[in-house]
Amino acid sequence: MSILRGFLILVLFFLLGESLRLVFLVPISGGILGLMLLTLYLMVTGGVGNAVAGASQALISVLILLIMPGLTEIFFISGKFTGQWLAVSVSLLVGTFLSVVTTLVLLNVLARKLPSGSSNHE
Amino acid sequence: MTEPDLNRIWVYLSASPLLGLTMTLVAYSLAHRLYLRSGLNPLLNPVVTSVTALILFLLATDTSYDDYFDGAQFVHFLLGPATVALAIPLYQQFNKLKQVWLPVTVALVTGVVVGAFSSVAIARLLGASLETQLSLAPKSVTAPVGMAISEQIGGLPSLTAALVVVTGIIGAVIGSKLFDLMGIRDDSVKGIAMGMTSHGIGTARAFQVSAQMGAFSGLAMALSAFLYSVFLPWLLSITGVLG
């Protein structure tokens, strides 16, 4: 029963996010607005109830299952991307590489004070 | 049972949503088991194996994607509540952020901007369509959030999901080599880079290295999902990518 109550809270925040998106025409999806509202709510109330924690854990542990139907579609519409795979692969590899290197370099410069077990002196 | 009987049952079942739903669950549990048996080998990530199995099944039975989705939509719909559910780990990670928020936020915001724009720019330069460019922009965000962003900015959520998975696996596989190459030894720095790029897949990998690397990876993943969803639509529109 408690998982069901947690699920109800998640669905209510989803509904709230979706309504906000439609009312204020925000370019952010209802699910993400719901995520932000729930985070805010947790910060204000200062704790996570067992019911929400349980329902959230149950859903997050099967995220892969939840994205499967959407992912499967890619195979059936791959005709749409004929001739674009090279662009996609290069962009993915180079873009990812650049963003990781930027972050690492910045962190090395800025984050001498990150709390760590391992030290940072080279 | 005679053959025409079996045929009739198949015709009936393949037209009902029950089959698509069952196949999704079966493919997932088989893939998940294989992954556990392999000792969590990132190359046997259950996303790849389960979707491959599912596609092979649909091809073998000549089932169209639309018929399949009639059943699978019940699973697909849960992505919405699951996105909201990410608030719980995000909230829990925020406590860790208090001590390190400035360097981490600066590094992540820069990483997000560089990652999103270089990907869009390179794809555009090499002649990809606008839809493909937009699908590439949120490729480093955890799948449910990335798919939602993609839909919102005019990309293809299914393409984004595939790119998210590929980015996650590449990051998890080559991440540690890159750290060695750049002489990065601090586990918290490694974790942040891993979570920002490779979201959940990278975080799972980071936890195998050390608890500290895993925790920082989870933090970076949550924070970058937040940054991407707030700033990406806005950044794309002020830079003119979105007309």
mmCIF file of C-alpha atoms in Angstrom:
data_model
loop_
_atom_site.group_PDB
_atom_site.id
_atom_site.type_symbol
_atom_site.label_atom_id
_atom_site.label_comp_id
_atom_site.label_asym_id
_atom_site.label_seq_id
_atom_site.Cartn_x
_atom_site.Cartn_y
_atom_site.Cartn_z
ATOM 1 C CA MET A 1 0.000 0.000 0.000
ATOM 2 C CA SER A 2 2.790 2.413 0.859
ATOM 3 C CA ILE A 3 4.428 2.038 -2.573
ATOM 4 C CA LEU A 4 1.095 2.933 -4.087
ATOM 5 C CA ARG A 5 0.873 6.083 -1.970
ATOM 6 C CA GLY A 6 4.405 7.040 -3.014
ATOM 7 C CA PHE A 7 3.473 6.444 -6.646
ATOM 8 C CA LEU A 8 0.422 8.670 -6.198
ATOM 9 C CA ILE A 9 2.645 11.506 -4.927
ATOM 10 C CA LEU A 10 4.952 11.130 -7.955
ATOM 11 C CA VAL A 11 1.976 11.144 -10.335
ATOM 12 C CA LEU A 12 0.509 14.218 -8.609
ATOM 13 C CA PHE A 13 3.790 16.136 -9.017
ATOM 14 C CA PHE A 14 3.923 14.982 -12.650
ATOM 15 C CA LEU A 15 0.402 16.313 -13.158
ATOM 16 C CA LEU A 16 1.305 19.563 -11.426
ATOM 17 C CA GLY A 17 4.394 19.966 -13.651
ATOM 18 C CA GLU A 18 2.390 19.215 -16.785
ATOM 19 C CA SER A 19 -0.262 21.779 -15.772
ATOM 20 C CA LEU A 20 2.359 24.448 -15.079
ATOM 21 C CA ARG A 21 3.945 23.812 -18.467
ATOM 22 C CA LEU A 22 0.595 24.261 -20.211
ATOM 23 C CA VAL A 23 -0.472 27.304 -18.199
ATOM 24 C CA PHE A 24 2.819 29.232 -18.404
ATOM 25 C CA LEU A 25 4.019 27.761 -21.734
ATOM 26 C CA VAL A 26 7.470 26.943 -20.267
ATOM 27 C CA PRO A 27 9.793 25.127 -22.704
ATOM 28 C CA ILE A 28 10.483 22.412 -20.105
ATOM 29 C CA SER A 29 8.670 19.073 -19.968
ATOM 30 C CA GLY A 30 6.064 18.341 -17.313
ATOM 31 C CA GLY A 31 8.105 15.489 -15.871
ATOM 32 C CA ILE A 32 11.141 17.717 -15.349
ATOM 33 C CA LEU A 33 9.025 20.522 -13.843
ATOM 34 C CA GLY A 34 7.531 17.882 -11.529
ATOM 35 C CA LEU A 35 11.077 16.781 -10.618
ATOM 36 C CA MET A 36 12.040 20.367 -9.761
ATOM 37 C CA LEU A 37 8.870 20.974 -7.730
ATOM 38 C CA LEU A 38 9.330 17.764 -5.775
ATOM 39 C CA THR A 39 13.008 18.606 -5.087
ATOM 40 C CA LEU A 40 11.953 22.029 -3.844
ATOM 41 C CA TYR A 41 9.215 20.468 -1.735
ATOM 42 C CA LEU A 42 11.704 18.041 -0.171
ATOM 43 C CA MET A 43 14.102 20.883 0.603
ATOM 44 C CA VAL A 44 11.362 22.892 2.283
ATOM 45 C CA THR A 45 9.973 19.985 4.293
ATOM 46 C CA GLY A 46 13.475 18.675 4.919
ATOM 47 C CA GLY A 47 13.049 14.950 4.425
ATOM 48 C CA VAL A 48 11.935 12.114 2.191
ATOM 49 C CA GLY A 49 9.030 9.931 3.363
ATOM 50 C CA ASN A 50 9.330 6.162 3.140
ATOM 51 C CA ALA A 51 6.451 5.908 0.687
ATOM 52 C CA VAL A 52 7.967 8.284 -1.885
ATOM 53 C CA ALA A 53 11.454 6.876 -1.368
ATOM 54 C CA GLY A 54 10.160 3.337 -1.998
ATOM 55 C CA ALA A 55 8.174 4.212 -5.117
ATOM 56 C CA SER A 56 11.043 6.285 -6.470
ATOM 57 C CA GLN A 57 13.570 3.514 -5.878
ATOM 58 C CA ALA A 58 11.261 1.002 -7.602
ATOM 59 C CA LEU A 59 10.941 3.151 -10.722
ATOM 60 C CA ILE A 60 14.589 4.212 -10.904
ATOM 61 C CA SER A 61 15.826 0.637 -10.596
ATOM 62 C CA VAL A 62 13.975 -0.274 -13.809
ATOM 63 C CA LEU A 63 14.801 2.861 -15.830
ATOM 64 C CA ILE A 64 16.284 0.683 -18.547
ATOM 65 C CA LEU A 65 12.997 -1.169 -18.901
ATOM 66 C CA LEU A 66 11.150 2.129 -19.180
ATOM 67 C CA ILE A 67 13.289 3.472 -22.041
ATOM 68 C CA MET A 68 13.131 0.213 -24.054
ATOM 69 C CA PRO A 69 9.916 0.956 -26.008
ATOM 70 C CA GLY A 70 11.230 4.367 -27.075
ATOM 71 C CA LEU A 71 14.656 2.998 -27.970
ATOM 72 C CA THR A 72 13.228 0.207 -30.082
ATOM 73 C CA GLU A 73 11.644 2.796 -32.367
ATOM 74 C CA ILE A 74 15.060 3.954 -33.566
ATOM 75 C CA PHE A 75 15.511 0.744 -35.554
ATOM 76 C CA PHE A 76 12.224 1.222 -37.377
ATOM 77 C CA ILE A 77 12.869 4.847 -38.322
ATOM 78 C CA SER A 78 16.580 4.514 -39.072
ATOM 79 C CA GLY A 79 15.829 5.199 -42.760
ATOM 80 C CA LYS A 80 15.382 8.804 -41.713
ATOM 81 C CA PHE A 81 19.064 9.099 -40.856
ATOM 82 C CA THR A 82 20.623 7.568 -43.948
ATOM 83 C CA GLY A 83 23.765 9.533 -44.685
ATOM 84 C CA GLN A 84 23.835 11.163 -41.255
ATOM 85 C CA TRP A 85 25.501 8.427 -39.225
ATOM 86 C CA LEU A 86 29.007 9.753 -39.816
ATOM 87 C CA ALA A 87 27.952 13.230 -38.667
ATOM 88 C CA VAL A 88 26.260 11.741 -35.620
ATOM 89 C CA SER A 89 29.237 9.565 -34.646
ATOM 90 C CA VAL A 90 31.851 12.294 -35.079
ATOM 91 C CA SER A 91 29.705 14.824 -33.223
ATOM 92 C CA LEU A 92 29.073 12.372 -30.401
ATOM 93 C CA LEU A 93 32.717 11.398 -29.962
ATOM 94 C CA VAL A 94 34.288 14.829 -30.362
ATOM 95 C CA GLY A 95 31.561 16.646 -28.409
ATOM 96 C CA THR A 96 31.812 14.239 -25.505
ATOM 97 C CA PHE A 97 35.592 14.359 -25.520
ATOM 98 C CA LEU A 98 35.700 18.177 -25.535
ATOM 99 C CA SER A 99 33.211 18.459 -22.704
ATOM 100 C CA VAL A 100 35.036 15.919 -20.515
ATOM 101 C CA VAL A 101 38.418 17.535 -21.086
ATOM 102 C CA THR A 102 37.023 21.020 -20.365
ATOM 103 C CA THR A 103 35.450 19.833 -17.130
ATOM 104 C CA LEU A 104 38.565 17.972 -16.017
ATOM 105 C CA VAL A 105 40.869 20.907 -16.728
ATOM 106 C CA LEU A 106 38.560 23.347 -14.918
ATOM 107 C CA LEU A 107 38.159 21.039 -11.939
ATOM 108 C CA ASN A 108 41.905 20.606 -11.680
ATOM 109 C CA VAL A 109 42.343 24.372 -11.603
ATOM 110 C CA LEU A 110 39.386 25.227 -9.361
ATOM 111 C CA ALA A 111 38.909 22.255 -7.137
ATOM 112 C CA ARG A 112 42.035 21.985 -5.052
ATOM 113 C CA LYS A 113 39.714 21.862 -2.084
ATOM 114 C CA LEU A 114 37.389 18.997 -3.000
ATOM 115 C CA PRO A 115 36.989 16.806 0.060
ATOM 116 C CA SER A 116 38.884 13.698 -0.780
ATOM 117 C CA GLY A 117 40.423 10.603 0.627
ATOM 118 C CA SER A 118 43.018 10.572 -2.116
ATOM 119 C CA SER A 119 45.168 13.670 -2.336
ATOM 120 C CA ASN A 120 45.588 15.962 -5.271
ATOM 121 C CA HIS A 121 49.295 16.682 -5.422
ATOM 122 C CA GLU A 122 51.093 15.740 -8.558
ATOM 123 C CA MET B 1 -3.615 -28.550 -30.921
ATOM 124 C CA THR B 2 -3.776 -28.262 -34.688
ATOM 125 C CA GLU B 3 -1.923 -25.701 -36.691
ATOM 126 C CA PRO B 4 -4.894 -23.519 -37.689
ATOM 127 C CA ASP B 5 -5.736 -23.261 -33.985
ATOM 128 C CA LEU B 6 -2.267 -21.989 -33.120
ATOM 129 C CA ASN B 7 -2.518 -19.615 -35.994
ATOM 130 C CA ARG B 8 -5.793 -18.208 -34.732
ATOM 131 C CA ILE B 9 -4.395 -17.728 -31.250
ATOM 132 C CA TRP B 10 -1.338 -15.959 -32.671
ATOM 133 C CA VAL B 11 -3.471 -13.661 -34.818
ATOM 134 C CA TYR B 12 -5.549 -12.778 -31.782
ATOM 135 C CA LEU B 13 -2.584 -12.274 -29.447
ATOM 136 C CA SER B 14 -0.470 -10.290 -31.866
ATOM 137 C CA ALA B 15 -3.310 -7.779 -32.215
ATOM 138 C CA SER B 16 -3.664 -7.328 -28.459
ATOM 139 C CA PRO B 17 -1.510 -5.002 -26.335
ATOM 140 C CA LEU B 18 -0.689 -7.913 -24.024
ATOM 141 C CA LEU B 19 1.976 -9.282 -26.365
ATOM 142 C CA GLY B 20 3.983 -6.057 -26.685
ATOM 143 C CA LEU B 21 3.937 -5.576 -22.936
ATOM 144 C CA THR B 22 4.990 -9.156 -22.210
ATOM 145 C CA MET B 23 7.793 -9.102 -24.783
ATOM 146 C CA THR B 24 9.210 -5.914 -23.272
ATOM 147 C CA LEU B 25 9.276 -7.458 -19.808
ATOM 148 C CA VAL B 26 10.725 -10.775 -21.026
ATOM 149 C CA ALA B 27 13.496 -9.108 -23.057
ATOM 150 C CA TYR B 28 14.388 -6.916 -20.088
ATOM 151 C CA SER B 29 14.621 -9.712 -17.544
ATOM 152 C CA LEU B 30 16.700 -11.924 -19.850
ATOM 153 C CA ALA B 31 19.092 -9.058 -20.606
ATOM 154 C CA HIS B 32 19.340 -8.118 -16.967
ATOM 155 C CA ARG B 33 20.236 -11.670 -15.986
ATOM 156 C CA LEU B 34 22.871 -11.908 -18.685
ATOM 157 C CA TYR B 35 24.408 -8.657 -17.426
ATOM 158 C CA LEU B 36 24.565 -9.913 -13.832
ATOM 159 C CA ARG B 37 26.084 -13.229 -14.962
ATOM 160 C CA SER B 38 28.778 -11.404 -16.954
ATOM 161 C CA GLY B 39 29.930 -9.642 -13.764
ATOM 162 C CA LEU B 40 28.471 -6.284 -14.890
ATOM 163 C CA ASN B 41 30.508 -6.038 -18.070
ATOM 164 C CA PRO B 42 29.726 -2.548 -19.508
ATOM 165 C CA LEU B 43 29.760 -3.968 -23.024
ATOM 166 C CA LEU B 44 26.874 -6.274 -22.116
ATOM 167 C CA ASN B 45 24.834 -3.361 -20.851
ATOM 168 C CA PRO B 46 21.229 -4.621 -20.603
ATOM 169 C CA VAL B 47 19.936 -1.699 -22.670
ATOM 170 C CA VAL B 48 21.762 -2.920 -25.735
ATOM 171 C CA THR B 49 21.031 -6.620 -25.317
ATOM 172 C CA SER B 50 17.350 -6.175 -24.414
ATOM 173 C CA VAL B 51 16.587 -3.814 -27.281
ATOM 174 C CA THR B 52 18.452 -6.046 -29.738
ATOM 175 C CA ALA B 53 16.456 -9.066 -28.567
ATOM 176 C CA LEU B 54 13.234 -7.119 -28.842
ATOM 177 C CA ILE B 55 13.978 -5.897 -32.368
ATOM 178 C CA LEU B 56 14.904 -9.421 -33.493
ATOM 179 C CA PHE B 57 11.642 -10.728 -32.079
ATOM 180 C CA LEU B 58 9.579 -8.035 -33.800
ATOM 181 C CA LEU B 59 11.344 -8.733 -37.110
ATOM 182 C CA ALA B 60 10.937 -12.497 -36.796
ATOM 183 C CA THR B 61 7.215 -12.175 -36.096
ATOM 184 C CA ASP B 62 6.741 -9.403 -38.643
ATOM 185 C CA THR B 63 5.217 -7.096 -36.016
ATOM 186 C CA SER B 64 5.067 -3.398 -36.830
ATOM 187 C CA TYR B 65 6.398 -0.858 -34.328
ATOM 188 C CA ASP B 66 2.925 0.649 -33.940
ATOM 189 C CA ASP B 67 1.374 -2.709 -33.005
ATOM 190 C CA TYR B 68 4.200 -3.313 -30.563
ATOM 191 C CA PHE B 69 3.867 0.131 -29.026
ATOM 192 C CA ASP B 70 0.149 -0.456 -28.326
ATOM 193 C CA GLY B 71 1.310 -2.734 -25.553
ATOM 194 C CA ALA B 72 4.637 -1.137 -24.710
ATOM 195 C CA GLN B 73 3.067 2.281 -24.117
ATOM 196 C CA PHE B 74 2.094 1.192 -20.615
ATOM 197 C CA VAL B 75 5.776 0.811 -19.772
ATOM 198 C CA HIS B 76 6.715 3.931 -21.755
ATOM 199 C CA PHE B 77 4.204 6.074 -19.860
ATOM 200 C CA LEU B 78 5.973 5.366 -16.564
ATOM 201 C CA LEU B 79 8.929 7.470 -17.797
ATOM 202 C CA GLY B 80 6.996 10.552 -16.627
ATOM 203 C CA PRO B 81 6.621 9.490 -12.966
ATOM 204 C CA ALA B 82 10.174 8.038 -13.114
ATOM 205 C CA THR B 83 11.534 11.451 -14.124
ATOM 206 C CA VAL B 84 9.776 13.014 -11.136
ATOM 207 C CA ALA B 85 11.214 10.214 -8.983
ATOM 208 C CA LEU B 86 14.761 11.433 -9.767
ATOM 209 C CA ALA B 87 13.986 14.265 -7.306
ATOM 210 C CA ILE B 88 14.794 11.923 -4.421
ATOM 211 C CA PRO B 89 18.428 11.141 -5.357
ATOM 212 C CA LEU B 90 18.837 14.756 -6.502
ATOM 213 C CA TYR B 91 17.682 16.026 -3.101
ATOM 214 C CA GLN B 92 19.963 13.575 -1.302
ATOM 215 C CA GLN B 93 22.958 14.616 -3.442
ATOM 216 C CA PHE B 94 22.324 18.310 -2.865
ATOM 217 C CA ASN B 95 23.504 17.920 0.715
ATOM 218 C CA LYS B 96 26.889 16.820 -0.564
ATOM 219 C CA LEU B 97 26.996 19.764 -2.902
ATOM 220 C CA LYS B 98 27.002 22.355 -0.101
ATOM 221 C CA GLN B 99 30.772 22.125 0.458
ATOM 222 C CA VAL B 100 31.857 22.046 -3.161
ATOM 223 C CA TRP B 101 29.155 23.840 -5.089
ATOM 224 C CA LEU B 102 31.252 26.622 -6.636
ATOM 225 C CA PRO B 103 34.000 24.674 -8.455
ATOM 226 C CA VAL B 104 31.592 21.885 -9.359
ATOM 227 C CA THR B 105 28.939 24.223 -10.756
ATOM 228 C CA VAL B 106 31.439 26.284 -12.762
ATOM 229 C CA ALA B 107 33.032 23.153 -14.215
ATOM 230 C CA LEU B 108 29.697 21.525 -15.000
ATOM 231 C CA VAL B 109 28.080 24.578 -16.584
ATOM 232 C CA THR B 110 31.135 25.007 -18.813
ATOM 233 C CA GLY B 111 31.193 21.301 -19.631
ATOM 234 C CA VAL B 112 27.485 21.325 -20.472
ATOM 235 C CA VAL B 113 27.780 24.361 -22.739
ATOM 236 C CA VAL B 114 30.907 23.042 -24.489
ATOM 237 C CA GLY B 115 29.428 19.547 -24.892
ATOM 238 C CA ALA B 116 26.050 20.659 -26.220
ATOM 239 C CA PHE B 117 27.388 23.274 -28.606
ATOM 240 C CA SER B 118 30.326 21.375 -30.003
ATOM 241 C CA SER B 119 28.008 18.427 -30.733
ATOM 242 C CA VAL B 120 25.394 20.587 -32.443
ATOM 243 C CA ALA B 121 28.049 22.546 -34.370
ATOM 244 C CA ILE B 122 29.904 19.445 -35.579
ATOM 245 C CA ALA B 123 26.682 17.700 -36.625
ATOM 246 C CA ARG B 124 25.565 20.830 -38.493
ATOM 247 C CA LEU B 125 28.949 21.199 -40.202
ATOM 248 C CA LEU B 126 28.792 17.589 -41.380
ATOM 249 C CA GLY B 127 25.319 18.091 -42.799
ATOM 250 C CA ALA B 128 23.005 16.479 -40.235
ATOM 251 C CA SER B 129 19.376 17.653 -40.218
ATOM 252 C CA LEU B 130 18.167 20.116 -37.575
ATOM 253 C CA GLU B 131 16.163 17.322 -35.935
ATOM 254 C CA THR B 132 19.328 15.213 -35.618
ATOM 255 C CA GLN B 133 21.350 18.154 -34.273
ATOM 256 C CA LEU B 134 18.718 18.808 -31.613
ATOM 257 C CA SER B 135 18.579 15.128 -30.688
ATOM 258 C CA LEU B 136 22.345 15.227 -30.102
ATOM 259 C CA ALA B 137 22.303 18.215 -27.747
ATOM 260 C CA PRO B 138 21.082 16.378 -24.601
ATOM 261 C CA LYS B 139 23.123 13.180 -25.207
ATOM 262 C CA SER B 140 24.899 13.308 -21.841
ATOM 263 C CA VAL B 141 21.749 13.558 -19.731
ATOM 264 C CA THR B 142 20.199 10.586 -17.974
ATOM 265 C CA ALA B 143 17.800 8.910 -20.449
ATOM 266 C CA PRO B 144 14.340 9.918 -19.156
ATOM 267 C CA VAL B 145 15.354 13.564 -18.758
ATOM 268 C CA GLY B 146 17.276 13.564 -22.054
ATOM 269 C CA MET B 147 14.271 12.151 -23.924
ATOM 270 C CA ALA B 148 11.966 14.743 -22.368
ATOM 271 C CA ILE B 149 14.350 17.581 -23.285
ATOM 272 C CA SER B 150 14.693 16.235 -26.811
ATOM 273 C CA GLU B 151 10.934 16.153 -27.288
ATOM 274 C CA GLN B 152 10.624 19.664 -25.899
ATOM 275 C CA ILE B 153 13.247 21.253 -28.182
ATOM 276 C CA GLY B 154 12.114 19.420 -31.324
ATOM 277 C CA GLY B 155 14.518 16.470 -31.453
ATOM 278 C CA LEU B 156 13.593 12.792 -31.750
ATOM 279 C CA PRO B 157 13.330 11.236 -28.264
ATOM 280 C CA SER B 158 14.155 7.740 -29.542
ATOM 281 C CA LEU B 159 17.316 8.970 -31.292
ATOM 282 C CA THR B 160 18.319 10.868 -28.159
ATOM 283 C CA ALA B 161 17.758 7.754 -26.047
ATOM 284 C CA ALA B 162 20.052 5.751 -28.328
ATOM 285 C CA LEU B 163 22.729 8.485 -28.260
ATOM 286 C CA VAL B 164 22.443 8.733 -24.472
ATOM 287 C CA VAL B 165 23.099 5.016 -24.148
ATOM 288 C CA VAL B 166 26.031 5.058 -26.580
ATOM 289 C CA THR B 167 27.575 8.107 -24.875
ATOM 290 C CA GLY B 168 27.142 6.426 -21.503
ATOM 291 C CA ILE B 169 28.835 3.221 -22.589
ATOM 292 C CA ILE B 170 31.707 4.990 -24.394
ATOM 293 C CA GLY B 171 32.334 7.171 -21.340
ATOM 294 C CA ALA B 172 32.266 4.216 -18.980
ATOM 295 C CA VAL B 173 34.623 2.173 -21.156
ATOM 296 C CA ILE B 174 37.240 4.789 -22.095
ATOM 297 C CA GLY B 175 36.886 7.100 -19.066
ATOM 298 C CA SER B 176 39.543 5.494 -16.927
ATOM 299 C CA LYS B 177 42.081 5.495 -19.773
ATOM 300 C CA LEU B 178 41.511 9.194 -20.308
ATOM 301 C CA PHE B 179 42.014 9.867 -16.583
ATOM 302 C CA ASP B 180 45.355 8.045 -16.670
ATOM 303 C CA LEU B 181 46.381 9.881 -19.803
ATOM 304 C CA MET B 182 45.604 13.271 -18.247
ATOM 305 C CA GLY B 183 47.174 12.336 -14.919
ATOM 306 C CA ILE B 184 43.922 12.725 -12.954
ATOM 307 C CA ARG B 185 44.183 10.855 -9.646
ATOM 308 C CA ASP B 186 41.514 12.424 -7.478
ATOM 309 C CA ASP B 187 38.478 10.129 -7.286
ATOM 310 C CA SER B 188 36.074 13.010 -6.713
ATOM 311 C CA VAL B 189 37.255 14.766 -9.892
ATOM 312 C CA LYS B 190 37.015 11.512 -11.862
ATOM 313 C CA GLY B 191 33.517 10.933 -10.503
ATOM 314 C CA ILE B 192 32.294 14.365 -11.520
ATOM 315 C CA ALA B 193 33.577 13.963 -15.077
ATOM 316 C CA MET B 194 32.083 10.470 -15.307
ATOM 317 C CA GLY B 195 28.629 11.465 -14.042
ATOM 318 C CA MET B 196 28.453 14.558 -16.194
ATOM 319 C CA THR B 197 29.213 12.626 -19.378
ATOM 320 C CA SER B 198 27.978 9.124 -18.802
ATOM 321 C CA HIS B 199 25.051 9.701 -16.398
ATOM 322 C CA GLY B 200 23.660 6.444 -14.876
ATOM 323 C CA ILE B 201 25.872 4.058 -16.841
ATOM 324 C CA GLY B 202 28.987 5.999 -15.822
ATOM 325 C CA THR B 203 27.802 6.230 -12.224
ATOM 326 C CA ALA B 204 27.320 2.469 -12.008
ATOM 327 C CA ARG B 205 30.867 2.072 -13.322
ATOM 328 C CA ALA B 206 32.214 4.702 -10.905
ATOM 329 C CA PHE B 207 30.734 2.842 -7.925
ATOM 330 C CA GLN B 208 32.756 -0.204 -8.986
ATOM 331 C CA VAL B 209 35.943 1.872 -8.667
ATOM 332 C CA SER B 210 35.238 3.517 -5.317
ATOM 333 C CA ALA B 211 32.309 4.722 -3.221
ATOM 334 C CA GLN B 212 33.654 8.253 -3.381
ATOM 335 C CA MET B 213 33.890 8.262 -7.162
ATOM 336 C CA GLY B 214 30.354 6.844 -7.346
ATOM 337 C CA ALA B 215 28.896 9.458 -5.020
ATOM 338 C CA PHE B 216 30.445 12.339 -6.961
ATOM 339 C CA SER B 217 29.363 10.787 -10.223
ATOM 340 C CA GLY B 218 25.757 10.599 -8.953
ATOM 341 C CA LEU B 219 25.986 14.215 -7.857
ATOM 342 C CA ALA B 220 27.302 15.379 -11.247
ATOM 343 C CA MET B 221 24.675 13.340 -13.086
ATOM 344 C CA ALA B 222 21.829 14.884 -11.074
ATOM 345 C CA LEU B 223 23.208 18.388 -11.355
ATOM 346 C CA SER B 224 23.852 18.193 -15.084
ATOM 347 C CA ALA B 225 20.328 16.821 -15.705
ATOM 348 C CA PHE B 226 19.069 19.886 -13.876
ATOM 349 C CA LEU B 227 21.359 22.300 -15.767
ATOM 350 C CA TYR B 228 20.523 20.807 -19.157
ATOM 351 C CA SER B 229 16.768 20.968 -18.634
ATOM 352 C CA VAL B 230 16.793 24.557 -17.426
ATOM 353 C CA PHE B 231 19.405 26.066 -19.732
ATOM 354 C CA LEU B 232 19.468 24.046 -22.943
ATOM 355 C CA PRO B 233 16.152 25.263 -24.460
ATOM 356 C CA TRP B 234 17.081 28.814 -23.561
ATOM 357 C CA LEU B 235 20.682 28.550 -24.838
ATOM 358 C CA LEU B 236 19.537 27.021 -28.106
ATOM 359 C CA SER B 237 17.049 29.802 -28.708
ATOM 360 C CA ILE B 238 19.347 32.731 -27.882
ATOM 361 C CA THR B 239 22.110 31.315 -30.080
ATOM 362 C CA GLY B 240 19.694 30.903 -32.947
ATOM 363 C CA VAL B 241 19.898 27.125 -33.296
ATOM 364 C CA LEU B 242 16.168 27.046 -32.640
ATOM 365 C CA GLY B 243 14.927 29.605 -35.167
#
